[in-house]
Amino acid sequence: MTDEKKDKPRVPALIRALTILSLLEQKHSMSISEIIKGSALPRSTVYVLMDEMTRLGLVHQNNQGLYQLWMKVIQLGQAAKDSLDLRDLATSHLGTLLESCECIAVHYGVFDGDKAFYSVKMESPRAGFHILSREGMEISLVHAGLGKCLLAFQDPSKQERIINSLDYTPKTPTSITSPEQLRRELATIRLKGWAFDDSEGENEIRCVAAPVFDVKGVLHGAISIVGARSKFTDEVIKNVVENTKACAKAIGDAIV
């Protein structure tokens, strides 16, 4: 494959639309003729793109006939900013949790649609082995403490729909194996305010998870800390729970 073919954009219309949006970012407002000149795009292409981007709410034509960036761009930008800010907040506090005890890793997870995903993973440099989780990976809602914690605080109707769609094939001898068992577990998590994974997804691994609520009570995600069963003994777990809940609260309190 030649360099020319590799560099050729696969979606030319997207590149052209971004060219126009970048122009409007720099100039704030422009006439259609100024956009055509500044972008060096064909007139017909510019007219088609401006019509479509106006329809989508990406741009708006004001009373003077000038185009400017519009509400959809603001909405997308704010969502990206919130995601980055929250990741930074979570990472900062998770680093403290990681150092609070002899563990393997800490995570931040989020719900998207009917599924949960790892958003942040931080591993302890002192851990003797690795676990299977990775950023962007789907979280089990049956076998993972983080997944159970996220599911426990979803809307009841959504929660019930998800419960009935899950795979209950056991991973270990302590795995949850039925919808009824999971419902009982979720009720316990809501009551206690934290979740526990007793080697349910991986043998000899224990996990404590806690939800992240902001000061208005809105759920943003959940965090977890994972350790070897030999380190996360029944005597140690109590302190792990308190540290995890404190970390989740610190993240939630910092969300604005």
Tab-separated table of C-alpha atoms in Angstrom:
chain	number	residue	atom	x	y	z
A	1	MET	CA	0.000	0.000	0.000
A	2	THR	CA	1.406	3.405	-1.012
A	3	ASP	CA	1.668	6.302	1.445
A	4	GLU	CA	-0.831	8.206	-0.707
A	5	LYS	CA	-3.454	5.483	-0.264
A	6	LYS	CA	-2.799	5.199	3.469
A	7	ASP	CA	-3.179	8.956	3.963
A	8	LYS	CA	-6.354	9.238	1.904
A	9	PRO	CA	-9.292	9.963	4.251
A	10	ARG	CA	-11.846	7.162	4.443
A	11	VAL	CA	-14.712	9.602	5.090
A	12	PRO	CA	-13.970	12.790	3.111
A	13	ALA	CA	-17.244	14.466	4.129
A	14	LEU	CA	-16.284	14.185	7.801
A	15	ILE	CA	-12.900	15.817	7.169
A	16	ARG	CA	-14.609	18.638	5.250
A	17	ALA	CA	-17.158	19.189	8.012
A	18	LEU	CA	-14.379	19.351	10.605
A	19	THR	CA	-12.533	21.854	8.415
A	20	ILE	CA	-15.583	24.127	8.480
A	21	LEU	CA	-16.148	23.681	12.214
A	22	SER	CA	-12.496	24.542	12.863
A	23	LEU	CA	-12.866	27.706	10.789
A	24	LEU	CA	-15.909	28.756	12.797
A	25	GLU	CA	-14.015	28.034	16.004
A	26	GLN	CA	-11.297	30.466	14.916
A	27	LYS	CA	-13.475	33.199	13.377
A	28	HIS	CA	-16.579	32.838	15.620
A	29	SER	CA	-18.956	33.828	12.795
A	30	MET	CA	-18.631	33.722	9.000
A	31	SER	CA	-20.715	34.224	5.893
A	32	ILE	CA	-21.174	31.355	3.467
A	33	SER	CA	-18.796	33.028	0.982
A	34	GLU	CA	-16.139	33.404	3.697
A	35	ILE	CA	-16.496	29.735	4.578
A	36	ILE	CA	-16.111	28.727	0.936
A	37	LYS	CA	-12.996	30.860	0.586
A	38	GLY	CA	-11.478	29.869	3.927
A	39	SER	CA	-12.070	26.146	3.504
A	40	ALA	CA	-11.126	25.982	-0.200
A	41	LEU	CA	-13.979	23.522	-0.653
A	42	PRO	CA	-16.355	23.411	-3.628
A	43	ARG	CA	-19.330	25.758	-3.270
A	44	SER	CA	-21.857	22.942	-3.667
A	45	THR	CA	-20.107	20.883	-0.964
A	46	VAL	CA	-20.149	23.782	1.495
A	47	TYR	CA	-23.856	24.456	0.921
A	48	VAL	CA	-24.757	20.773	1.463
A	49	LEU	CA	-22.614	20.510	4.612
A	50	MET	CA	-23.928	23.746	6.104
A	51	ASP	CA	-27.525	22.657	5.550
A	52	GLU	CA	-26.882	19.291	7.217
A	53	MET	CA	-24.884	20.727	10.134
A	54	THR	CA	-27.598	23.327	10.713
A	55	ARG	CA	-30.192	20.561	10.814
A	56	LEU	CA	-28.094	18.656	13.357
A	57	GLY	CA	-27.659	21.715	15.558
A	58	LEU	CA	-23.894	21.911	15.040
A	59	VAL	CA	-24.101	25.376	13.446
A	60	HIS	CA	-26.638	28.197	13.386
A	61	GLN	CA	-27.275	31.091	11.027
A	62	ASN	CA	-27.901	34.325	12.934
A	63	ASN	CA	-29.982	37.375	11.973
A	64	GLN	CA	-27.104	38.818	9.956
A	65	GLY	CA	-26.866	35.647	7.880
A	66	LEU	CA	-23.577	34.634	9.495
A	67	TYR	CA	-22.896	31.070	10.601
A	68	GLN	CA	-21.586	30.215	14.068
A	69	LEU	CA	-21.055	27.123	16.180
A	70	TRP	CA	-24.237	26.082	17.945
A	71	MET	CA	-25.694	24.159	20.865
A	72	LYS	CA	-24.833	20.593	19.810
A	73	VAL	CA	-21.137	21.505	19.723
A	74	ILE	CA	-21.416	23.019	23.207
A	75	GLN	CA	-23.220	19.922	24.456
A	76	LEU	CA	-20.602	17.557	23.021
A	77	GLY	CA	-17.744	19.671	24.304
A	78	GLN	CA	-19.190	19.811	27.800
A	79	ALA	CA	-19.729	16.052	27.835
A	80	ALA	CA	-16.106	15.499	26.791
A	81	LYS	CA	-14.886	17.961	29.424
A	82	ASP	CA	-16.954	16.300	32.132
A	83	SER	CA	-15.601	12.888	31.179
A	84	LEU	CA	-12.006	14.088	31.246
A	85	ASP	CA	-12.480	15.983	34.500
A	86	LEU	CA	-14.124	12.998	36.168
A	87	ARG	CA	-11.383	10.658	34.983
A	88	ASP	CA	-8.758	13.013	36.422
A	89	LEU	CA	-10.663	13.244	39.703
A	90	ALA	CA	-11.076	9.491	39.927
A	91	THR	CA	-7.436	8.815	39.086
A	92	SER	CA	-6.177	11.184	41.761
A	93	HIS	CA	-8.237	9.614	44.551
A	94	LEU	CA	-7.772	6.059	43.278
A	95	GLY	CA	-4.026	6.543	43.565
A	96	THR	CA	-4.465	7.168	47.292
A	97	LEU	CA	-6.690	4.090	47.633
A	98	LEU	CA	-4.110	2.004	45.763
A	99	GLU	CA	-1.497	2.927	48.341
A	100	SER	CA	-3.780	2.319	51.337
A	101	CYS	CA	-3.247	-1.438	51.495
A	102	GLU	CA	-1.554	-4.382	49.837
A	103	CYS	CA	-3.754	-4.824	46.782
A	104	ILE	CA	-3.523	-5.746	43.107
A	105	ALA	CA	-5.447	-2.937	41.390
A	106	VAL	CA	-8.136	-0.291	41.676
A	107	HIS	CA	-10.807	0.568	39.097
A	108	TYR	CA	-13.369	3.164	38.142
A	109	GLY	CA	-16.355	1.827	36.220
A	110	VAL	CA	-19.371	3.373	34.486
A	111	PHE	CA	-22.708	2.259	33.100
A	112	ASP	CA	-23.440	2.836	29.412
A	113	GLY	CA	-26.818	1.654	28.163
A	114	ASP	CA	-27.400	-1.770	29.700
A	115	LYS	CA	-23.710	-2.580	30.168
A	116	ALA	CA	-20.862	-1.564	32.464
A	117	PHE	CA	-17.272	-0.826	31.452
A	118	TYR	CA	-13.917	-0.221	33.105
A	119	SER	CA	-13.024	3.447	32.628
A	120	VAL	CA	-9.864	3.544	34.760
A	121	LYS	CA	-7.526	0.788	35.903
A	122	MET	CA	-4.493	1.379	38.102
A	123	GLU	CA	-2.261	-1.536	39.087
A	124	SER	CA	-0.079	-1.708	42.163
A	125	PRO	CA	3.628	-1.966	41.323
A	126	ARG	CA	3.936	-4.296	44.308
A	127	ALA	CA	1.368	-6.805	43.012
A	128	GLY	CA	2.787	-10.226	42.285
A	129	PHE	CA	0.423	-10.929	39.369
A	130	HIS	CA	-2.065	-9.270	37.018
A	131	ILE	CA	-5.832	-9.566	36.731
A	132	LEU	CA	-7.815	-9.762	33.501
A	133	SER	CA	-9.496	-6.340	33.645
A	134	ARG	CA	-8.487	-3.526	31.282
A	135	GLU	CA	-9.786	-0.059	30.431
A	136	GLY	CA	-12.676	-0.243	27.973
A	137	MET	CA	-13.442	-3.868	28.824
A	138	GLU	CA	-17.014	-4.829	29.691
A	139	ILE	CA	-17.585	-5.582	33.386
A	140	SER	CA	-19.536	-8.655	34.431
A	141	LEU	CA	-22.740	-7.653	36.223
A	142	VAL	CA	-22.950	-11.105	37.796
A	143	HIS	CA	-19.401	-12.064	38.762
A	144	ALA	CA	-17.637	-8.740	39.473
A	145	GLY	CA	-18.050	-6.618	42.588
A	146	LEU	CA	-17.771	-3.441	40.505
A	147	GLY	CA	-20.452	-4.605	38.088
A	148	LYS	CA	-22.806	-5.680	40.860
A	149	CYS	CA	-22.308	-2.327	42.582
A	150	LEU	CA	-23.183	-0.392	39.428
A	151	LEU	CA	-26.228	-2.548	38.733
A	152	ALA	CA	-27.490	-2.278	42.324
A	153	PHE	CA	-28.105	1.449	41.995
A	154	GLN	CA	-29.793	1.500	38.592
A	155	ASP	CA	-33.452	2.332	38.084
A	156	PRO	CA	-35.533	-0.686	39.252
A	157	SER	CA	-37.237	-1.283	35.902
A	158	LYS	CA	-33.919	-1.083	34.034
A	159	GLN	CA	-32.281	-3.276	36.648
A	160	GLU	CA	-34.948	-5.967	36.325
A	161	ARG	CA	-34.686	-5.981	32.529
A	162	ILE	CA	-30.933	-6.439	32.757
A	163	ILE	CA	-31.133	-9.147	35.430
A	164	ASN	CA	-33.345	-11.267	33.175
A	165	SER	CA	-30.905	-10.972	30.255
A	166	LEU	CA	-27.667	-11.974	32.008
A	167	ASP	CA	-25.629	-15.162	31.680
A	168	TYR	CA	-25.437	-17.017	34.997
A	169	THR	CA	-22.913	-19.655	33.972
A	170	PRO	CA	-20.647	-19.978	37.040
A	171	LYS	CA	-16.977	-18.982	36.819
A	172	THR	CA	-15.930	-20.278	40.229
A	173	PRO	CA	-17.534	-22.273	43.088
A	174	THR	CA	-18.693	-19.011	44.732
A	175	SER	CA	-20.292	-17.477	41.602
A	176	ILE	CA	-23.875	-16.225	41.599
A	177	THR	CA	-25.869	-18.683	39.508
A	178	SER	CA	-29.440	-17.374	39.235
A	179	PRO	CA	-31.485	-14.176	38.853
A	180	GLU	CA	-33.018	-14.728	42.283
A	181	GLN	CA	-29.599	-14.934	43.926
A	182	LEU	CA	-28.466	-11.784	42.151
A	183	ARG	CA	-31.604	-9.888	43.222
A	184	ARG	CA	-30.865	-10.757	46.854
A	185	GLU	CA	-27.261	-9.675	46.420
A	186	LEU	CA	-28.243	-6.335	44.874
A	187	ALA	CA	-30.677	-5.649	47.710
A	188	THR	CA	-27.871	-6.284	50.209
A	189	ILE	CA	-25.547	-3.938	48.311
A	190	ARG	CA	-28.131	-1.136	48.353
A	191	LEU	CA	-28.646	-1.660	52.060
A	192	LYS	CA	-24.943	-1.711	52.982
A	193	GLY	CA	-23.791	0.877	50.418
A	194	TRP	CA	-20.962	-1.298	49.071
A	195	ALA	CA	-20.421	-4.543	47.167
A	196	PHE	CA	-18.232	-7.572	47.760
A	197	ASP	CA	-16.861	-10.099	45.262
A	198	ASP	CA	-15.701	-13.206	47.096
A	199	SER	CA	-13.674	-14.906	44.306
A	200	GLU	CA	-16.824	-15.018	42.153
A	201	GLY	CA	-15.154	-14.171	38.845
A	202	GLU	CA	-11.573	-15.293	39.412
A	203	ASN	CA	-10.293	-17.833	41.925
A	204	GLU	CA	-8.389	-16.470	44.934
A	205	ILE	CA	-9.373	-12.845	44.129
A	206	ARG	CA	-11.508	-10.637	46.349
A	207	CYS	CA	-12.932	-7.219	45.539
A	208	VAL	CA	-14.693	-4.403	47.371
A	209	ALA	CA	-16.673	-1.793	45.392
A	210	ALA	CA	-18.544	1.388	46.292
A	211	PRO	CA	-20.812	3.712	44.272
A	212	VAL	CA	-19.831	7.283	43.400
A	213	PHE	CA	-22.675	9.734	43.992
A	214	ASP	CA	-22.320	13.504	43.636
A	215	VAL	CA	-23.641	15.891	46.291
A	216	LYS	CA	-27.051	15.857	44.573
A	217	GLY	CA	-27.289	12.080	44.837
A	218	VAL	CA	-26.679	11.412	41.133
A	219	LEU	CA	-24.798	8.182	40.404
A	220	HIS	CA	-21.709	8.773	38.240
A	221	GLY	CA	-20.003	5.405	38.503
A	222	ALA	CA	-18.366	3.112	41.027
A	223	ILE	CA	-14.885	2.243	42.212
A	224	SER	CA	-13.350	-1.042	43.267
A	225	ILE	CA	-10.208	-2.356	44.885
A	226	VAL	CA	-8.995	-5.863	44.137
A	227	GLY	CA	-6.707	-8.046	46.207
A	228	ALA	CA	-5.553	-11.618	46.656
A	229	ARG	CA	-7.623	-13.667	49.086
A	230	SER	CA	-4.450	-14.252	51.107
A	231	LYS	CA	-4.143	-10.477	51.630
A	232	PHE	CA	-7.823	-9.501	51.726
A	233	THR	CA	-8.628	-11.705	54.699
A	234	ASP	CA	-11.860	-11.370	56.670
A	235	GLU	CA	-9.957	-9.338	59.275
A	236	VAL	CA	-8.557	-6.913	56.695
A	237	ILE	CA	-11.743	-6.455	54.640
A	238	LYS	CA	-13.351	-4.129	57.197
A	239	ASN	CA	-10.615	-1.514	56.730
A	240	VAL	CA	-10.661	-2.037	52.963
A	241	VAL	CA	-14.390	-1.305	52.933
A	242	GLU	CA	-13.985	1.905	54.941
A	243	ASN	CA	-11.137	3.134	52.727
A	244	THR	CA	-13.078	2.327	49.553
A	245	LYS	CA	-16.229	4.096	50.740
A	246	ALA	CA	-14.166	7.135	51.772
A	247	CYS	CA	-12.506	7.232	48.356
A	248	ALA	CA	-15.854	7.000	46.543
A	249	LYS	CA	-17.243	9.817	48.682
A	250	ALA	CA	-14.194	12.005	48.032
A	251	ILE	CA	-14.616	11.559	44.273
A	252	GLY	CA	-18.341	12.292	44.477
A	253	ASP	CA	-17.849	15.398	46.648
A	254	ALA	CA	-15.363	16.792	44.115
A	255	ILE	CA	-17.791	16.517	41.179
A	256	VAL	CA	-19.262	19.903	40.244
